[in-house]
PDB file of C-alpha atoms and ligand atoms in Angstrom:
ATOM      1  CA  MET H   1     170.703 106.794 121.101  1.00 45.00           C
ATOM      2  CA  THR H   2     170.728 103.637 119.175  1.00 50.00           C
ATOM      3  CA  GLU H   3     167.951 103.615 116.534  1.00 54.00           C
ATOM      4  CA  THR H   4     164.488 101.661 117.592  1.00 89.00           C
ATOM      5  CA  PHE H   5     162.248 102.161 114.657  1.00 97.00           C
ATOM      6  CA  VAL H   6     163.590 103.150 111.444  1.00 98.00           C
ATOM      7  CA  THR H   7     161.701 102.303 108.139  1.00 98.00           C
ATOM      8  CA  ARG H   8     162.350 103.441 104.411  1.00 98.00           C
ATOM      9  CA  PHE H   9     159.738 104.128 101.012  1.00 98.00           C
ATOM     10  CA  ALA H  10     161.846 103.110  98.284  1.00 98.00           C
ATOM     11  CA  PRO H  11     160.066 103.467  95.335  1.00 98.00           C
ATOM     12  CA  SER H  12     161.756 103.257  91.544  1.00 97.00           C
ATOM     13  CA  PRO H  13     161.738 106.284  89.670  1.00 98.00           C
ATOM     14  CA  THR H  14     160.974 104.918  86.713  1.00 96.00           C
ATOM     15  CA  GLY H  15     156.968 106.801  86.571  1.00 94.00           C
ATOM     16  CA  LEU H  16     155.360 109.111  88.261  1.00 94.00           C
ATOM     17  CA  LEU H  17     153.740 107.869  92.384  1.00 95.00           C
ATOM     18  CA  HIS H  18     150.300 106.547  91.994  1.00 92.00           C
ATOM     19  CA  LEU H  19     148.241 105.651  94.747  1.00 93.00           C
ATOM     20  CA  GLY H  20     149.227 102.983  95.768  1.00 93.00           C
ATOM     21  CA  HIS H  21     152.913 103.803  96.115  1.00 95.00           C
ATOM     22  CA  ALA H  22     150.993 106.510  98.031  1.00 96.00           C
ATOM     23  CA  TYR H  23     149.391 104.440 100.084  1.00 96.00           C
ATOM     24  CA  SER H  24     152.681 102.448 101.197  1.00 97.00           C
ATOM     25  CA  ALA H  25     154.523 105.424 101.946  1.00 98.00           C
ATOM     26  CA  LEU H  26     152.290 106.896 104.087  1.00 98.00           C
ATOM     27  CA  ARG H  27     152.179 103.863 106.308  1.00 98.00           C
ATOM     28  CA  ALA H  28     155.473 103.438 106.769  1.00 98.00           C
ATOM     29  CA  PHE H  29     155.641 107.514 107.240  1.00 98.00           C
ATOM     30  CA  ASP H  30     152.682 107.407 110.122  1.00 98.00           C
ATOM     31  CA  LEU H  31     154.458 103.870 111.871  1.00 97.00           C
ATOM     32  CA  ALA H  32     157.569 106.249 112.221  1.00 98.00           C
ATOM     33  CA  ARG H  33     156.109 109.122 113.489  1.00 97.00           C
ATOM     34  CA  GLU H  34     153.810 106.584 116.159  1.00 97.00           C
ATOM     35  CA  ALA H  35     157.477 104.960 116.909  1.00 97.00           C
ATOM     36  CA  GLY H  36     159.037 108.502 117.512  1.00 97.00           C
ATOM     37  CA  GLY H  37     161.737 106.850 114.865  1.00 97.00           C
ATOM     38  CA  ARG H  38     163.033 107.795 111.903  1.00 98.00           C
ATOM     39  CA  PHE H  39     161.701 107.803 108.225  1.00 98.00           C
ATOM     40  CA  LEU H  40     163.652 107.362 104.776  1.00 98.00           C
ATOM     41  CA  LEU H  41     163.475 107.831 101.424  1.00 98.00           C
ATOM     42  CA  ARG H  42     165.876 106.061  99.264  1.00 98.00           C
ATOM     43  CA  PHE H  43     165.759 105.862  95.127  1.00 98.00           C
ATOM     44  CA  GLU H  44     166.260 102.275  93.746  1.00 98.00           C
ATOM     45  CA  ASP H  45     166.817 103.197  90.391  1.00 98.00           C
ATOM     46  CA  ILE H  46     169.368 100.562  89.535  1.00 98.00           C
ATOM     47  CA  ASP H  47     167.682 100.070  86.299  1.00 95.00           C
ATOM     48  CA  THR H  48     169.595 102.652  84.475  1.00 91.00           C
ATOM     49  CA  GLY H  49     167.599 101.976  81.258  1.00 93.00           C
ATOM     50  CA  ARG H  50     164.301 102.799  82.741  1.00 96.00           C
ATOM     51  CA  VAL H  51     165.017 105.359  85.101  1.00 98.00           C
ATOM     52  CA  ARG H  52     163.921 109.287  84.037  1.00 97.00           C
ATOM     53  CA  ALA H  53     166.037 111.815  85.616  1.00 97.00           C
ATOM     54  CA  GLU H  54     162.553 113.950  85.906  1.00 97.00           C
ATOM     55  CA  TYR H  55     160.291 111.222  88.624  1.00 98.00           C
ATOM     56  CA  TYR H  56     163.279 112.116  91.172  1.00 98.00           C
ATOM     57  CA  ALA H  57     161.869 115.567  91.679  1.00 98.00           C
ATOM     58  CA  ALA H  58     158.261 113.697  90.977  1.00 98.00           C
ATOM     59  CA  ILE H  59     158.821 111.735  93.420  1.00 98.00           C
ATOM     60  CA  GLU H  60     159.981 114.294  96.000  1.00 98.00           C
ATOM     61  CA  ARG H  61     157.215 116.995  94.911  1.00 98.00           C
ATOM     62  CA  ASP H  62     154.437 114.675  95.142  1.00 98.00           C
ATOM     63  CA  LEU H  63     155.480 112.619  98.731  1.00 98.00           C
ATOM     64  CA  ALA H  64     156.165 116.593  99.971  1.00 98.00           C
ATOM     65  CA  TRP H  65     152.674 117.806  98.547  1.00 98.00           C
ATOM     66  CA  LEU H  66     150.592 114.784 100.753  1.00 98.00           C
ATOM     67  CA  GLY H  67     152.832 115.690 104.232  1.00 98.00           C
ATOM     68  CA  ILE H  68     155.284 113.482 103.914  1.00 98.00           C
ATOM     69  CA  ALA H  69     158.700 114.329 104.940  1.00 98.00           C
ATOM     70  CA  TRP H  70     161.527 112.159 104.692  1.00 98.00           C
ATOM     71  CA  ASP H  71     164.822 112.309 107.340  1.00 98.00           C
ATOM     72  CA  GLY H  72     168.288 113.102 105.706  1.00 97.00           C
ATOM     73  CA  GLU H  73     169.584 112.945 102.557  1.00 98.00           C
ATOM     74  CA  PRO H  74     167.390 110.232 100.133  1.00 98.00           C
ATOM     75  CA  LEU H  75     170.239 107.219  98.927  1.00 98.00           C
ATOM     76  CA  ARG H  76     170.708 106.797  95.621  1.00 98.00           C
ATOM     77  CA  GLN H  77     171.460 102.489  94.868  1.00 98.00           C
ATOM     78  CA  SER H  78     173.221 103.908  91.331  1.00 98.00           C
ATOM     79  CA  ASP H  79     176.009 105.958  94.024  1.00 98.00           C
ATOM     80  CA  ARG H  80     176.046 102.454  95.879  1.00 98.00           C
ATOM     81  CA  PHE H  81     177.551  99.638  93.010  1.00 98.00           C
ATOM     82  CA  SER H  82     180.993  99.578  94.555  1.00 98.00           C
ATOM     83  CA  ALA H  83     178.506  98.165  97.876  1.00 98.00           C
ATOM     84  CA  TYR H  84     176.797  95.554  96.202  1.00 98.00           C
ATOM     85  CA  ARG H  85     180.319  94.631  94.331  1.00 98.00           C
ATOM     86  CA  GLY H  86     181.438  94.134  97.757  1.00 98.00           C
ATOM     87  CA  ALA H  87     179.081  92.328  98.896  1.00 98.00           C
ATOM     88  CA  LEU H  88     178.515  89.967  95.915  1.00 98.00           C
ATOM     89  CA  GLY H  89     182.641  89.047  96.183  1.00 98.00           C
ATOM     90  CA  ALA H  90     181.682  87.752  99.964  1.00 98.00           C
ATOM     91  CA  LEU H  91     179.958  85.401  98.275  1.00 98.00           C
ATOM     92  CA  MET H  92     181.736  84.792  95.132  1.00 98.00           C
ATOM     93  CA  ALA H  93     184.533  83.804  97.870  1.00 98.00           C
ATOM     94  CA  ARG H  94     182.552  81.243  99.540  1.00 98.00           C
ATOM     95  CA  ASP H  95     181.250  79.827  96.484  1.00 97.00           C
ATOM     96  CA  LEU H  96     178.161  80.364  96.323  1.00 98.00           C
ATOM     97  CA  VAL H  97     177.497  82.285  93.385  1.00 98.00           C
ATOM     98  CA  TYR H  98     177.972  81.271  89.646  1.00 98.00           C
ATOM     99  CA  PRO H  99     178.518  83.290  86.381  1.00 98.00           C
ATOM    100  CA  CYS H 100     175.767  82.889  84.086  1.00 98.00           C
ATOM    101  CA  PHE H 101     176.130  83.215  80.558  1.00 98.00           C
ATOM    102  CA  CYS H 102     172.403  82.582  79.038  1.00 98.00           C
ATOM    103  CA  THR H 103     170.811  85.020  77.172  1.00 97.00           C
ATOM    104  CA  ARG H 104     166.745  84.568  78.220  1.00 95.00           C
ATOM    105  CA  LYS H 105     166.269  82.744  74.619  1.00 97.00           C
ATOM    106  CA  GLU H 106     168.480  80.440  75.650  1.00 96.00           C
ATOM    107  CA  ILE H 107     167.326  80.208  78.947  1.00 96.00           C
ATOM    108  CA  SER H 108     163.137  79.959  77.500  1.00 95.00           C
ATOM    109  CA  ALA H 109     164.359  77.356  74.847  1.00 95.00           C
ATOM    110  CA  GLU H 110     165.858  75.197  77.851  1.00 94.00           C
ATOM    111  CA  ILE H 111     162.655  75.697  80.016  1.00 94.00           C
ATOM    112  CA  ALA H 112     160.366  74.718  77.029  1.00 93.00           C
ATOM    113  CA  ALA H 113     162.075  71.876  76.139  1.00 93.00           C
ATOM    114  CA  SER H 114     161.491  70.331  79.481  1.00 90.00           C
ATOM    115  CA  ALA H 115     158.642  68.666  80.557  1.00 82.00           C
ATOM    116  CA  SER H 116     158.161  69.632  83.739  1.00 86.00           C
ATOM    117  CA  ALA H 117     159.714  73.191  84.553  1.00 87.00           C
ATOM    118  CA  PRO H 118     159.680  74.181  87.995  1.00 93.00           C
ATOM    119  CA  HIS H 119     157.726  77.408  88.469  1.00 95.00           C
ATOM    120  CA  GLY H 120     158.436  80.206  91.678  1.00 95.00           C
ATOM    121  CA  PRO H 121     156.891  83.430  92.532  1.00 94.00           C
ATOM    122  CA  ASP H 122     157.921  84.526  88.955  1.00 92.00           C
ATOM    123  CA  GLY H 123     157.599  82.473  86.771  1.00 93.00           C
ATOM    124  CA  PRO H 124     159.313  79.280  85.626  1.00 95.00           C
ATOM    125  CA  LEU H 125     162.534  78.614  87.828  1.00 97.00           C
ATOM    126  CA  TYR H 126     166.412  79.497  85.810  1.00 97.00           C
ATOM    127  CA  PRO H 127     167.048  75.370  84.807  1.00 95.00           C
ATOM    128  CA  GLY H 128     170.734  75.567  86.189  1.00 95.00           C
ATOM    129  CA  ILE H 129     172.225  75.323  82.752  1.00 96.00           C
ATOM    130  CA  CYS H 130     175.529  77.298  83.496  1.00 98.00           C
ATOM    131  CA  ARG H 131     175.425  75.638  86.957  1.00 97.00           C
ATOM    132  CA  LEU H 132     176.543  72.741  85.931  1.00 93.00           C
ATOM    133  CA  ILE H 133     179.627  73.801  83.485  1.00 96.00           C
ATOM    134  CA  ASP H 134     183.041  72.714  84.228  1.00 95.00           C
ATOM    135  CA  PRO H 135     186.039  74.903  86.135  1.00 94.00           C
ATOM    136  CA  ALA H 136     188.270  75.795  83.519  1.00 96.00           C
ATOM    137  CA  GLU H 137     185.449  76.389  80.370  1.00 97.00           C
ATOM    138  CA  ARG H 138     184.069  78.869  83.235  1.00 97.00           C
ATOM    139  CA  GLU H 139     187.039  80.382  83.696  1.00 96.00           C
ATOM    140  CA  ARG H 140     187.729  81.075  79.966  1.00 97.00           C
ATOM    141  CA  ARG H 141     184.030  82.237  79.765  1.00 97.00           C
ATOM    142  CA  LEU H 142     184.622  84.395  82.341  1.00 97.00           C
ATOM    143  CA  GLY H 143     187.625  86.698  80.236  1.00 95.00           C
ATOM    144  CA  THR H 144     185.637  86.518  77.184  1.00 96.00           C
ATOM    145  CA  GLU H 145     181.389  86.938  77.677  1.00 97.00           C
ATOM    146  CA  PRO H 146     179.093  89.005  79.570  1.00 98.00           C
ATOM    147  CA  HIS H 147     177.551  87.600  82.459  1.00 98.00           C
ATOM    148  CA  ALA H 148     175.247  87.630  85.172  1.00 98.00           C
ATOM    149  CA  TRP H 149     175.764  85.772  88.640  1.00 98.00           C
ATOM    150  CA  ARG H 150     173.357  83.479  90.588  1.00 98.00           C
ATOM    151  CA  ILE H 151     173.105  82.105  93.686  1.00 98.00           C
ATOM    152  CA  ASP H 152     173.558  78.568  93.502  1.00 98.00           C
ATOM    153  CA  MET H 153     170.610  78.450  95.825  1.00 98.00           C
ATOM    154  CA  ALA H 154     170.434  74.655  97.312  1.00 98.00           C
ATOM    155  CA  ARG H 155     174.414  75.034  98.526  1.00 98.00           C
ATOM    156  CA  ALA H 156     173.197  78.766  99.731  1.00 98.00           C
ATOM    157  CA  SER H 157     170.005  77.215 101.851  1.00 98.00           C
ATOM    158  CA  ALA H 158     171.991  73.961 102.518  1.00 98.00           C
ATOM    159  CA  LEU H 159     174.431  76.249 104.452  1.00 98.00           C
ATOM    160  CA  ALA H 160     172.340  78.382 105.786  1.00 98.00           C
ATOM    161  CA  GLY H 161     169.553  75.743 106.943  1.00 98.00           C
ATOM    162  CA  PRO H 162     166.260  76.741 108.771  1.00 98.00           C
ATOM    163  CA  LEU H 163     165.927  80.631 109.048  1.00 98.00           C
ATOM    164  CA  PHE H 164     163.053  82.876 109.794  1.00 98.00           C
ATOM    165  CA  TRP H 165     161.942  86.266 109.784  1.00 98.00           C
ATOM    166  CA  GLU H 166     158.864  88.389 111.846  1.00 98.00           C
ATOM    167  CA  ASP H 167     155.986  89.735 110.011  1.00 96.00           C
ATOM    168  CA  ALA H 168     154.119  92.205 111.665  1.00 94.00           C
ATOM    169  CA  GLU H 169     150.554  91.279 109.629  1.00 87.00           C
ATOM    170  CA  ALA H 170     151.463  87.199 109.014  1.00 92.00           C
ATOM    171  CA  GLY H 171     153.607  86.244 112.350  1.00 97.00           C
ATOM    172  CA  ARG H 172     156.705  84.415 111.949  1.00 98.00           C
ATOM    173  CA  ILE H 173     157.459  82.714 109.179  1.00 98.00           C
ATOM    174  CA  GLU H 174     160.191  79.920 107.817  1.00 98.00           C
ATOM    175  CA  ALA H 175     161.811  81.032 104.990  1.00 98.00           C
ATOM    176  CA  ALA H 176     161.095  79.477 101.614  1.00 98.00           C
ATOM    177  CA  PRO H 177     164.268  80.725  99.349  1.00 98.00           C
ATOM    178  CA  GLY H 178     164.126  77.350  97.232  1.00 98.00           C
ATOM    179  CA  ILE H 179     160.926  79.190  95.663  1.00 98.00           C
ATOM    180  CA  HIS H 180     162.413  81.262  93.865  1.00 98.00           C
ATOM    181  CA  GLY H 181     165.494  78.867  92.380  1.00 98.00           C
ATOM    182  CA  ASP H 182     169.126  80.719  91.376  1.00 98.00           C
ATOM    183  CA  VAL H 183     167.903  84.627  90.977  1.00 98.00           C
ATOM    184  CA  VAL H 184     170.440  86.613  89.520  1.00 98.00           C
ATOM    185  CA  LEU H 185     171.963  88.604  92.205  1.00 98.00           C
ATOM    186  CA  ALA H 186     174.045  90.818  89.789  1.00 98.00           C
ATOM    187  CA  ARG H 187     172.979  91.324  86.187  1.00 98.00           C
ATOM    188  CA  LYS H 188     174.604  91.421  82.707  1.00 97.00           C
ATOM    189  CA  ASP H 189     174.414  95.532  82.496  1.00 95.00           C
ATOM    190  CA  VAL H 190     174.085  96.104  86.507  1.00 97.00           C
ATOM    191  CA  PRO H 191     176.397  94.833  89.114  1.00 97.00           C
ATOM    192  CA  THR H 192     173.747  94.350  91.566  1.00 98.00           C
ATOM    193  CA  SER H 193     169.810  92.874  91.346  1.00 98.00           C
ATOM    194  CA  TYR H 194     166.712  94.403  93.518  1.00 98.00           C
ATOM    195  CA  HIS H 195     167.370  91.196  96.080  1.00 98.00           C
ATOM    196  CA  LEU H 196     170.667  91.878  96.386  1.00 98.00           C
ATOM    197  CA  ALA H 197     170.843  95.894  96.517  1.00 98.00           C
ATOM    198  CA  VAL H 198     167.611  95.798  98.582  1.00 98.00           C
ATOM    199  CA  THR H 199     168.907  93.729 101.176  1.00 98.00           C
ATOM    200  CA  VAL H 200     172.284  95.428 101.523  1.00 98.00           C
ATOM    201  CA  ASP H 201     170.775  99.458 101.624  1.00 98.00           C
ATOM    202  CA  ASP H 202     168.189  98.290 104.099  1.00 98.00           C
ATOM    203  CA  ALA H 203     171.181  96.632 105.829  1.00 98.00           C
ATOM    204  CA  ALA H 204     173.797  99.797 105.838  1.00 98.00           C
ATOM    205  CA  GLN H 205     170.745 102.180 106.021  1.00 98.00           C
ATOM    206  CA  GLY H 206     169.903 100.855 109.266  1.00 97.00           C
ATOM    207  CA  VAL H 207     166.225 100.220 108.475  1.00 98.00           C
ATOM    208  CA  THR H 208     164.572  98.262 111.643  1.00 98.00           C
ATOM    209  CA  ASP H 209     161.260  98.324 110.161  1.00 98.00           C
ATOM    210  CA  ILE H 210     160.693  97.472 106.282  1.00 98.00           C
ATOM    211  CA  VAL H 211     157.349  98.257 105.112  1.00 98.00           C
ATOM    212  CA  ARG H 212     156.167  97.298 101.806  1.00 97.00           C
ATOM    213  CA  GLY H 213     153.226  95.701  99.851  1.00 95.00           C
ATOM    214  CA  ALA H 214     152.261  92.420 100.035  1.00 95.00           C
ATOM    215  CA  ASP H 215     153.581  91.707  96.319  1.00 94.00           C
ATOM    216  CA  LEU H 216     157.371  91.692  97.632  1.00 97.00           C
ATOM    217  CA  PHE H 217     156.172  89.204 100.853  1.00 97.00           C
ATOM    218  CA  PRO H 218     157.866  86.459  97.625  1.00 97.00           C
ATOM    219  CA  ALA H 219     160.979  88.695  97.930  1.00 98.00           C
ATOM    220  CA  THR H 220     161.474  88.418 101.343  1.00 98.00           C
ATOM    221  CA  HIS H 221     162.486  84.492 101.395  1.00 98.00           C
ATOM    222  CA  VAL H 222     166.116  85.724  99.307  1.00 98.00           C
ATOM    223  CA  HIS H 223     166.375  88.554 101.638  1.00 98.00           C
ATOM    224  CA  ARG H 224     165.998  86.524 104.574  1.00 98.00           C
ATOM    225  CA  LEU H 225     168.887  83.909 103.070  1.00 98.00           C
ATOM    226  CA  LEU H 226     171.087  87.089 101.701  1.00 99.00           C
ATOM    227  CA  GLN H 227     171.378  88.907 105.077  1.00 98.00           C
ATOM    228  CA  HIS H 228     171.881  85.644 107.200  1.00 98.00           C
ATOM    229  CA  LEU H 229     174.634  84.990 104.097  1.00 98.00           C
ATOM    230  CA  LEU H 230     176.050  88.416 104.207  1.00 98.00           C
ATOM    231  CA  GLY H 231     175.792  88.961 108.363  1.00 98.00           C
ATOM    232  CA  LEU H 232     173.856  91.533 108.025  1.00 98.00           C
ATOM    233  CA  PRO H 233     170.655  92.508 110.779  1.00 98.00           C
ATOM    234  CA  VAL H 234     167.244  91.391 109.841  1.00 98.00           C
ATOM    235  CA  PRO H 235     164.737  93.605 110.101  1.00 98.00           C
ATOM    236  CA  ARG H 236     160.602  93.281 110.980  1.00 98.00           C
ATOM    237  CA  TYR H 237     158.268  93.300 108.237  1.00 98.00           C
ATOM    238  CA  HIS H 238     155.085  94.585 107.532  1.00 98.00           C
ATOM    239  CA  HIS H 239     153.834  92.922 104.501  1.00 97.00           C
ATOM    240  CA  HIS H 240     150.743  95.927 103.786  1.00 95.00           C
ATOM    241  CA  ARG H 241     147.767  95.085 101.348  1.00 92.00           C
ATOM    242  CA  LEU H 242     148.068  96.344  97.925  1.00 92.00           C
ATOM    243  CA  ILE H 243     144.983  98.996  97.401  1.00 88.00           C
ATOM    244  CA  ALA H 244     142.681  98.160  94.795  1.00 79.00           C
ATOM    245  CA  ASP H 245     140.093 100.829  93.177  1.00 73.00           C
ATOM    246  CA  GLU H 246     136.620 100.306  93.312  1.00 70.00           C
ATOM    247  CA  ALA H 247     136.536  97.751  90.717  1.00 71.00           C
ATOM    248  CA  GLY H 248     138.763  95.354  92.784  1.00 72.00           C
ATOM    249  CA  ARG H 249     141.557  96.206  90.091  1.00 74.00           C
ATOM    250  CA  ARG H 250     145.137  96.489  91.521  1.00 73.00           C
ATOM    251  CA  LEU H 251     146.379  99.535  91.029  1.00 69.00           C
ATOM    252  CA  ALA H 252     149.697  99.760  88.360  1.00 63.00           C
ATOM    253  CA  LYS H 253     151.626 101.952  87.767  1.00 56.00           C
ATOM    254  CA  ARG H 254     150.489 102.689  84.222  1.00 59.00           C
ATOM    255  CA  ASP H 255     146.756 103.883  85.846  1.00 63.00           C
ATOM    256  CA  ASP H 256     148.099 107.591  85.137  1.00 64.00           C
ATOM    257  CA  ALA H 257     144.613 108.974  86.361  1.00 64.00           C
ATOM    258  CA  LEU H 258     145.404 107.217  89.768  1.00 81.00           C
ATOM    259  CA  SER H 259     148.976 109.120  89.626  1.00 91.00           C
ATOM    260  CA  LEU H 260     149.587 112.043  92.279  1.00 95.00           C
ATOM    261  CA  ALA H 261     150.036 114.683  90.095  1.00 95.00           C
ATOM    262  CA  ALA H 262     147.117 113.955  87.449  1.00 92.00           C
ATOM    263  CA  LEU H 263     144.893 114.110  91.094  1.00 93.00           C
ATOM    264  CA  ARG H 264     146.768 117.287  91.793  1.00 95.00           C
ATOM    265  CA  GLU H 265     145.769 118.770  88.536  1.00 94.00           C
ATOM    266  CA  ALA H 266     142.441 117.573  88.317  1.00 92.00           C
ATOM    267  CA  GLY H 267     141.438 119.737  91.652  1.00 94.00           C
ATOM    268  CA  MET H 268     142.119 117.213  94.323  1.00 95.00           C
ATOM    269  CA  SER H 269     143.311 118.293  98.001  1.00 96.00           C
ATOM    270  CA  ALA H 270     146.213 116.378  99.382  1.00 97.00           C
ATOM    271  CA  ASP H 271     144.227 116.034 103.223  1.00 97.00           C
ATOM    272  CA  ARG H 272     141.485 114.466 101.034  1.00 96.00           C
ATOM    273  CA  ILE H 273     143.929 111.764  99.129  1.00 96.00           C
ATOM    274  CA  ALA H 274     145.741 111.114 102.816  1.00 97.00           C
ATOM    275  CA  ALA H 275     142.957 110.855 104.488  1.00 97.00           C
ATOM    276  CA  ALA H 276     140.775 108.259 102.081  1.00 96.00           C
ATOM    277  CA  LEU H 277     144.526 106.105 101.845  1.00 96.00           C
ATOM    278  CA  ARG H 278     144.507 106.059 105.961  1.00 97.00           C
ATOM    279  CA  ALA H 279     140.965 104.754 106.381  1.00 95.00           C
ATOM    280  CA  ASP H 280     140.409 101.056 106.922  1.00 92.00           C
ATOM    281  CA  PRO H 281     139.975  99.814 104.413  1.00 90.00           C
ATOM    282  CA  PRO H 282     141.871 102.295 101.936  1.00 92.00           C
ATOM    283  CA  ASP H 283     138.624 104.135 100.316  1.00 90.00           C
ATOM    284  CA  ILE H 284     139.542 105.147  96.787  1.00 87.00           C
ATOM    285  CA  GLY H 285     136.080 105.399  95.460  1.00 84.00           C
ATOM    286  CA  SER H 286     135.579 108.475  97.507  1.00 85.00           C
ATOM    287  CA  LEU H 287     138.198 110.268  95.358  1.00 84.00           C
ATOM    288  CA  ARG H 288     136.077 109.887  92.511  1.00 72.00           C
ATOM    289  CA  GLY H 289     135.619 113.144  91.257  1.00 58.00           C
ATOM    290  CA  ALA H 290     137.028 116.621  92.179  1.00 50.00           C
ATOM    291  CA  ASP H 291     136.792 118.753  95.622  1.00 51.00           C
TER     292      ASP H 291
HETATM  293  N1  LIG I 301     161.819  99.402  94.890  1.00 55.22           N
HETATM  294  C1  LIG I 301     160.667  98.391  94.424  1.00 55.22           C
HETATM  295  C2  LIG I 301     159.366  99.204  94.043  1.00 55.22           C
HETATM  296  O1  LIG I 301     159.539 100.191  93.918  1.00 55.22           O
HETATM  297  C3  LIG I 301     160.466  98.444  96.542  1.00 55.22           C
HETATM  298  C4  LIG I 301     161.151  97.760  97.567  1.00 55.22           C
HETATM  299  C5  LIG I 301     161.074  97.379  98.454  1.00 55.22           C
HETATM  300  O2  LIG I 301     160.180  98.023  99.153  1.00 55.22           O
HETATM  301  O3  LIG I 301     161.844  96.434  99.439  1.00 55.22           O
HETATM  302  O4  LIG I 301     158.421  98.295  93.898  1.00 55.22           O
END
């Protein structure tokens, strides 16, 4: 039988799950169960400096406590570096990426010196310093200097032409990857970046439906382009609202009081949390005070 619905929850083991993660995980899990599909767990642990070993088990424990069961073994992105190198190699072979030797400091100085630095969803765009290095110098520096790899966005988008994706909440969206500029596809310290790893893995895991927060909506522009360039299938997207506390503030990782572990230790039941998160709109206020 071919899978018609496969989704995933993809946390980074850099902290405890909080209510925002639980909301996203429940949405993905519920959609998979309703569709008779599969729900996968993937640890996005490429950021080796920030990952802590204890959070893998803590995340699994919190999900299980909430009644969320994943299919198969969780995937770890740290086991997948060779797949990312392969994808990057395919882009190198087509001259769609270039090495970037810049330090953060050099990039900031260049941006500060320019009268009107263009901004993207994540701040000022990379000003293209290393795109213009002549080939002989690039070759020489490649052998001796640490470097990231950036996409040549203008070239890649021109090659791809117009691209679209279907978003369950927002409808048919035309991808505009150019708003991100020449994003990093492989970091100096890690042979990938979030954008490359997520695109390669969603395809490798056969994910048909990506359920994630609206904060990642802009990233989808880049993912859609990478899918095209790497010849990967295009999943459907479900970018959901970000849940907020009663005062309308977004929940963030630093809100430790709203971690699932803290709520459990305070005596809150998993059923009550799941019910509050499944309410429409989610009812975070009802979670203040113990059972
Ligand atoms: N690892 C990302 C996060 O924890 C989620 C990535 C995704 O769902 O595409 O925010």
